[in-house]
Amino acid sequence: MDLSAVQPLLDWLSANQQWLAIAILLFAFFESLAIVGIVIPGVALLYGVAALAGKLEMNIWLVLGCGFIGAVLGDGISFLAGHHYHEQIKQRWPFNRYPTFIERGEAFFNKHGGKSIAIGRFVGPIRPVIPLVAGILNMPASRFLLINISSAVAWAPVYLLPGYVSGLLLQASFELPRSFYLGLVIIIIGIGAFCWLVSQTTHQLTADQRGYHWFAQHFAYKSWWQRFCSPRQQVSHSFPLADLLASLVCTILFISLFITITQDWWDDINQNLLSYFINLHQPLIDNAVIGITLLGDTQNILLLTVFAVCWLWFSQYRATAVYVGGCMIAAQLITWALKVSLAWPRPDVLIQLPSPYSFPSGHTTLLSTLALTISCLVATEQPVKKRWWIYFLGILPGCLVGFSRVYLGSHWFTDILAGLLLSIIITALARFFYTPHDKTSLHTNFALFVLLAGVLLISSAYVVFTFPEAQQLYLLK
C-alpha cells in the first residue's frame, strides 16, 4: 500500500506518540463520516497509523477500541444528520456536490434494507453515505444503533489488524518457515474443498435431484420417512436425507478414528505436529493464538448459547431455540462422557494443564457445534448452490480453535479431528430430528443478524477480559 501521501503525518505521529491513539480514533471517525470518507485517503491513513501502533507495540485492544469508537461516532453523526435534515440535506454543501454517491447509497439501502449498514462498512465509495441515507429514509434509531455498534466490532479488526500485524512483524524481525505458509494454504484449500463437496452432495440429495429420487422411490412409503419430512412448503416437504447421511458417514469416520487411535502412525502424526508447533512459538503468534483459543472456552460457549437460545425464544422461534440448546447440551455431555471414560492424557508440555483428559477436544467440539448449528439455520434459508460458503464459515471457527489447541500444546491432532467429527454428527442428527418441527423460516434480514452480532460482541468482550489470565495458563515448560 502506497503511504507516501500520508507519510509526513505518520512521521509526526512517530515523534509525538502520545497522539497516536487519538489519531486512530479520528481517522476511523473521518473514514466513516458522510462524504468526508470519500475525500480523504482513509484506508491508507488507518493502515499507516495501525502499522505505526504495531511497530511501537501499542496495546492491541487500545488500537481496536479507538477504531471502534471512531467508526461508531462517524456513522452515528452521519445518521443523525440525515435523520434531522431528511431530503433537504441533499441541497446543502458539501452533499450537493456528490449527488451520485447519495443516489447509489439510496439504491443500495432500498435493496438490502437494514443490513446495508453492516454491509456498507466494507463496500467501496458508498461506504460513508449509507448511514446518512438510513437517516434520510427514517430508519428506526434503535435498530440503526444496534447494527452500527455490532458491525463496528467487525470493522475495527478488518481495517486495523493488517497494518498492526505488519508493524509488529517489522519490529520483531522474524520469519516463519516456508512450510508454515504451505501448510496454511493446504489447510484452507482442504477446508474449502470439503465444504464444496458437502454442498454438492447436499444439492444431489435435495428433493428435485436424482439422488434424492432414488432414495424416495425405495423408502418414501415407510412411516419413518413420512414422520421426518419437513412441514415447510418452501422445501417441498422433503425428507432430511443429507443430514441423515452426513451423521452416518461422520459416525463411521469417528468410530474408525477411535479404533485406530492407538496405532503407532497416529502417535507419529501427533508427536510430529506437536514438536513442529512448539518450535514455531513466537510471542506475536502466541498472543494471537491464545485469543483464538479463548473463543472455545466453556464459559464463553455458555454465554453464547444462553444468548442465542434466549434471543430465539423471545423472538417466537421456540422450536429453533430448543434445537440450538439441545445441540449444545448434547455436545457438552457427550464430550464430558468421552473424556472421563477414555481418560486419554494430554500432551505434557504446559506448566498448568487445563484438565487431565484430552480426547476429544472440548473447545473444538463445542465451538464447532455452535457455529455449525447457526450456519445450518442460515443455509436453510438460502438457495442450495449458495450454501457451501455458509458451511465453510460454519466449520472455520472450529478449525481455527483446533489449530490453536495443537499449537499451544493443549491437545493432540487426533483430539481435534475427533471434536470436528463429533460436532458434525451432533449437528446433523439434531437437524434431522428438528426438521419435522421446523415450521417457520427465520427472517434473515434481522433475527439472524442480531444473533450473529450478539455472538460477535459477547466473544470479543470475553477475549478482552480473560486474555491476561490465559497468557499465564498457556506457558510452556
mmCIF file of C-alpha atoms in Angstrom, residues 220-372:
data_model
loop_
_atom_site.group_PDB
_atom_site.id
_atom_site.type_symbol
_atom_site.label_atom_id
_atom_site.label_comp_id
_atom_site.label_asym_id
_atom_site.label_seq_id
_atom_site.Cartn_x
_atom_site.Cartn_y
_atom_site.Cartn_z
ATOM 1 C CA ALA A 220 -40.898 -42.848 0.782
ATOM 2 C CA TYR A 221 -43.737 -45.228 1.631
ATOM 3 C CA LYS A 222 -42.173 -46.029 5.022
ATOM 4 C CA SER A 223 -43.797 -44.432 8.061
ATOM 5 C CA TRP A 224 -40.452 -43.256 9.469
ATOM 6 C CA TRP A 225 -39.680 -41.424 6.210
ATOM 7 C CA GLN A 226 -43.005 -39.591 6.313
ATOM 8 C CA ARG A 227 -42.618 -38.827 10.016
ATOM 9 C CA PHE A 228 -39.389 -36.848 9.469
ATOM 10 C CA CYS A 229 -40.395 -34.910 6.353
ATOM 11 C CA SER A 230 -40.295 -31.129 6.597
ATOM 12 C CA PRO A 231 -43.647 -29.366 7.119
ATOM 13 C CA ARG A 232 -42.432 -26.298 5.192
ATOM 14 C CA GLN A 233 -43.761 -25.835 1.661
ATOM 15 C CA GLN A 234 -40.673 -23.913 0.517
ATOM 16 C CA VAL A 235 -38.562 -27.051 0.983
ATOM 17 C CA SER A 236 -41.176 -29.243 -0.740
ATOM 18 C CA HIS A 237 -41.931 -31.236 2.424
ATOM 19 C CA SER A 238 -38.654 -33.074 1.799
ATOM 20 C CA PHE A 239 -37.004 -35.709 3.962
ATOM 21 C CA PRO A 240 -33.701 -34.533 5.624
ATOM 22 C CA LEU A 241 -31.668 -37.113 3.721
ATOM 23 C CA ALA A 242 -28.430 -35.102 3.633
ATOM 24 C CA ASP A 243 -28.445 -34.680 7.423
ATOM 25 C CA LEU A 244 -29.010 -38.399 7.978
ATOM 26 C CA LEU A 245 -26.224 -39.461 5.610
ATOM 27 C CA ALA A 246 -23.804 -36.846 6.988
ATOM 28 C CA SER A 247 -24.328 -38.158 10.513
ATOM 29 C CA LEU A 248 -23.836 -41.768 9.360
ATOM 30 C CA VAL A 249 -20.645 -41.031 7.396
ATOM 31 C CA CYS A 250 -19.100 -38.990 10.208
ATOM 32 C CA THR A 251 -20.082 -41.637 12.756
ATOM 33 C CA ILE A 252 -18.226 -44.249 10.710
ATOM 34 C CA LEU A 253 -15.191 -41.956 10.494
ATOM 35 C CA PHE A 254 -15.330 -41.248 14.234
ATOM 36 C CA ILE A 255 -15.520 -44.957 15.097
ATOM 37 C CA SER A 256 -12.631 -45.650 12.707
ATOM 38 C CA LEU A 257 -10.568 -42.966 14.423
ATOM 39 C CA PHE A 258 -11.460 -44.347 17.843
ATOM 40 C CA ILE A 259 -10.487 -47.901 16.869
ATOM 41 C CA THR A 260 -7.171 -46.926 15.274
ATOM 42 C CA ILE A 261 -6.103 -44.163 17.658
ATOM 43 C CA THR A 262 -3.641 -46.410 19.489
ATOM 44 C CA GLN A 263 -1.777 -47.230 16.273
ATOM 45 C CA ASP A 264 1.826 -46.048 16.010
ATOM 46 C CA TRP A 265 1.192 -43.988 12.890
ATOM 47 C CA TRP A 266 -1.365 -41.817 14.696
ATOM 48 C CA ASP A 267 1.147 -41.374 17.512
ATOM 49 C CA ASP A 268 3.803 -40.314 14.994
ATOM 50 C CA ILE A 269 1.459 -37.733 13.479
ATOM 51 C CA ASN A 270 0.525 -36.376 16.909
ATOM 52 C CA GLN A 271 4.124 -36.134 18.122
ATOM 53 C CA ASN A 272 5.462 -34.602 14.904
ATOM 54 C CA LEU A 273 2.775 -31.920 14.766
ATOM 55 C CA LEU A 274 3.240 -31.097 18.448
ATOM 56 C CA SER A 275 7.015 -30.755 18.027
ATOM 57 C CA TYR A 276 6.597 -28.639 14.894
ATOM 58 C CA PHE A 277 4.285 -26.131 16.563
ATOM 59 C CA ILE A 278 6.326 -25.932 19.766
ATOM 60 C CA ASN A 279 9.360 -24.950 17.694
ATOM 61 C CA LEU A 280 7.218 -22.360 15.920
ATOM 62 C CA HIS A 281 6.337 -20.420 19.078
ATOM 63 C CA GLN A 282 6.855 -16.654 18.923
ATOM 64 C CA PRO A 283 5.311 -14.027 21.246
ATOM 65 C CA LEU A 284 3.346 -12.420 18.416
ATOM 66 C CA ILE A 285 1.849 -15.706 17.217
ATOM 67 C CA ASP A 286 1.307 -16.923 20.787
ATOM 68 C CA ASN A 287 -0.886 -13.947 21.693
ATOM 69 C CA ALA A 288 -2.970 -14.242 18.527
ATOM 70 C CA VAL A 289 -3.475 -17.981 19.029
ATOM 71 C CA ILE A 290 -4.418 -17.539 22.697
ATOM 72 C CA GLY A 291 -7.084 -15.056 21.610
ATOM 73 C CA ILE A 292 -8.451 -17.642 19.174
ATOM 74 C CA THR A 293 -8.445 -20.490 21.697
ATOM 75 C CA LEU A 294 -10.409 -18.404 24.221
ATOM 76 C CA LEU A 295 -13.360 -18.451 21.817
ATOM 77 C CA GLY A 296 -13.814 -22.134 22.629
ATOM 78 C CA ASP A 297 -13.724 -21.758 26.421
ATOM 79 C CA THR A 298 -16.669 -23.404 28.132
ATOM 80 C CA GLN A 299 -17.628 -20.120 29.823
ATOM 81 C CA ASN A 300 -17.734 -18.264 26.506
ATOM 82 C CA ILE A 301 -19.729 -21.037 24.843
ATOM 83 C CA LEU A 302 -22.188 -20.982 27.755
ATOM 84 C CA LEU A 303 -22.684 -17.219 27.398
ATOM 85 C CA LEU A 304 -23.163 -17.531 23.643
ATOM 86 C CA THR A 305 -25.608 -20.413 23.990
ATOM 87 C CA VAL A 306 -27.720 -18.647 26.613
ATOM 88 C CA PHE A 307 -27.842 -15.516 24.454
ATOM 89 C CA ALA A 308 -28.748 -17.449 21.293
ATOM 90 C CA VAL A 309 -31.447 -19.530 22.986
ATOM 91 C CA CYS A 310 -32.991 -16.521 24.759
ATOM 92 C CA TRP A 311 -32.972 -14.388 21.622
ATOM 93 C CA LEU A 312 -34.619 -17.100 19.529
ATOM 94 C CA TRP A 313 -37.136 -17.934 22.265
ATOM 95 C CA PHE A 314 -38.287 -14.347 22.801
ATOM 96 C CA SER A 315 -38.342 -13.785 19.020
ATOM 97 C CA GLN A 316 -41.012 -16.543 18.888
ATOM 98 C CA TYR A 317 -38.693 -19.122 17.287
ATOM 99 C CA ARG A 318 -39.343 -21.557 20.127
ATOM 100 C CA ALA A 319 -38.570 -24.803 18.283
ATOM 101 C CA THR A 320 -35.341 -23.306 16.932
ATOM 102 C CA ALA A 321 -34.319 -22.229 20.429
ATOM 103 C CA VAL A 322 -34.840 -25.773 21.718
ATOM 104 C CA TYR A 323 -32.873 -27.117 18.754
ATOM 105 C CA VAL A 324 -29.871 -24.855 19.457
ATOM 106 C CA GLY A 325 -29.971 -25.504 23.201
ATOM 107 C CA GLY A 326 -30.331 -29.246 22.687
ATOM 108 C CA CYS A 327 -27.326 -29.355 20.362
ATOM 109 C CA MET A 328 -25.113 -27.595 22.889
ATOM 110 C CA ILE A 329 -26.268 -29.692 25.858
ATOM 111 C CA ALA A 330 -25.639 -32.868 23.860
ATOM 112 C CA ALA A 331 -22.191 -31.643 22.797
ATOM 113 C CA GLN A 332 -21.209 -30.827 26.382
ATOM 114 C CA LEU A 333 -22.479 -34.110 27.853
ATOM 115 C CA ILE A 334 -21.010 -36.340 25.137
ATOM 116 C CA THR A 335 -17.631 -34.596 25.283
ATOM 117 C CA TRP A 336 -17.516 -34.885 29.074
ATOM 118 C CA ALA A 337 -18.531 -38.565 28.993
ATOM 119 C CA LEU A 338 -15.880 -39.444 26.407
ATOM 120 C CA LYS A 339 -13.148 -37.556 28.252
ATOM 121 C CA VAL A 340 -13.901 -39.215 31.592
ATOM 122 C CA SER A 341 -14.453 -42.723 30.246
ATOM 123 C CA LEU A 342 -11.429 -42.800 27.921
ATOM 124 C CA ALA A 343 -9.075 -40.771 30.167
ATOM 125 C CA TRP A 344 -6.704 -40.077 27.280
ATOM 126 C CA PRO A 345 -3.824 -37.927 28.644
ATOM 127 C CA ARG A 346 -2.946 -34.504 27.266
ATOM 128 C CA PRO A 347 0.494 -33.559 25.911
ATOM 129 C CA ASP A 348 2.781 -32.873 28.871
ATOM 130 C CA VAL A 349 4.251 -29.577 27.671
ATOM 131 C CA LEU A 350 2.317 -26.906 29.622
ATOM 132 C CA ILE A 351 3.153 -25.688 33.121
ATOM 133 C CA GLN A 352 -0.558 -25.843 34.014
ATOM 134 C CA LEU A 353 -2.744 -28.477 32.365
ATOM 135 C CA PRO A 354 -6.274 -27.100 31.694
ATOM 136 C CA SER A 355 -7.696 -30.523 32.669
ATOM 137 C CA PRO A 356 -6.189 -34.014 32.796
ATOM 138 C CA TYR A 357 -8.040 -35.562 29.847
ATOM 139 C CA SER A 358 -7.695 -34.861 26.161
ATOM 140 C CA PHE A 359 -9.960 -36.857 23.818
ATOM 141 C CA PRO A 360 -11.948 -35.267 22.235
ATOM 142 C CA SER A 361 -11.128 -31.544 22.305
ATOM 143 C CA GLY A 362 -13.920 -29.808 24.205
ATOM 144 C CA HIS A 363 -13.041 -26.391 22.777
ATOM 145 C CA THR A 364 -13.236 -27.704 19.216
ATOM 146 C CA THR A 365 -16.402 -29.742 19.763
ATOM 147 C CA LEU A 366 -18.385 -27.010 21.498
ATOM 148 C CA LEU A 367 -17.451 -24.103 19.235
ATOM 149 C CA SER A 368 -17.866 -26.199 16.076
ATOM 150 C CA THR A 369 -21.281 -27.407 17.222
ATOM 151 C CA LEU A 370 -22.485 -23.871 17.929
ATOM 152 C CA ALA A 371 -21.069 -22.451 14.694
ATOM 153 C CA LEU A 372 -22.414 -25.313 12.574
#
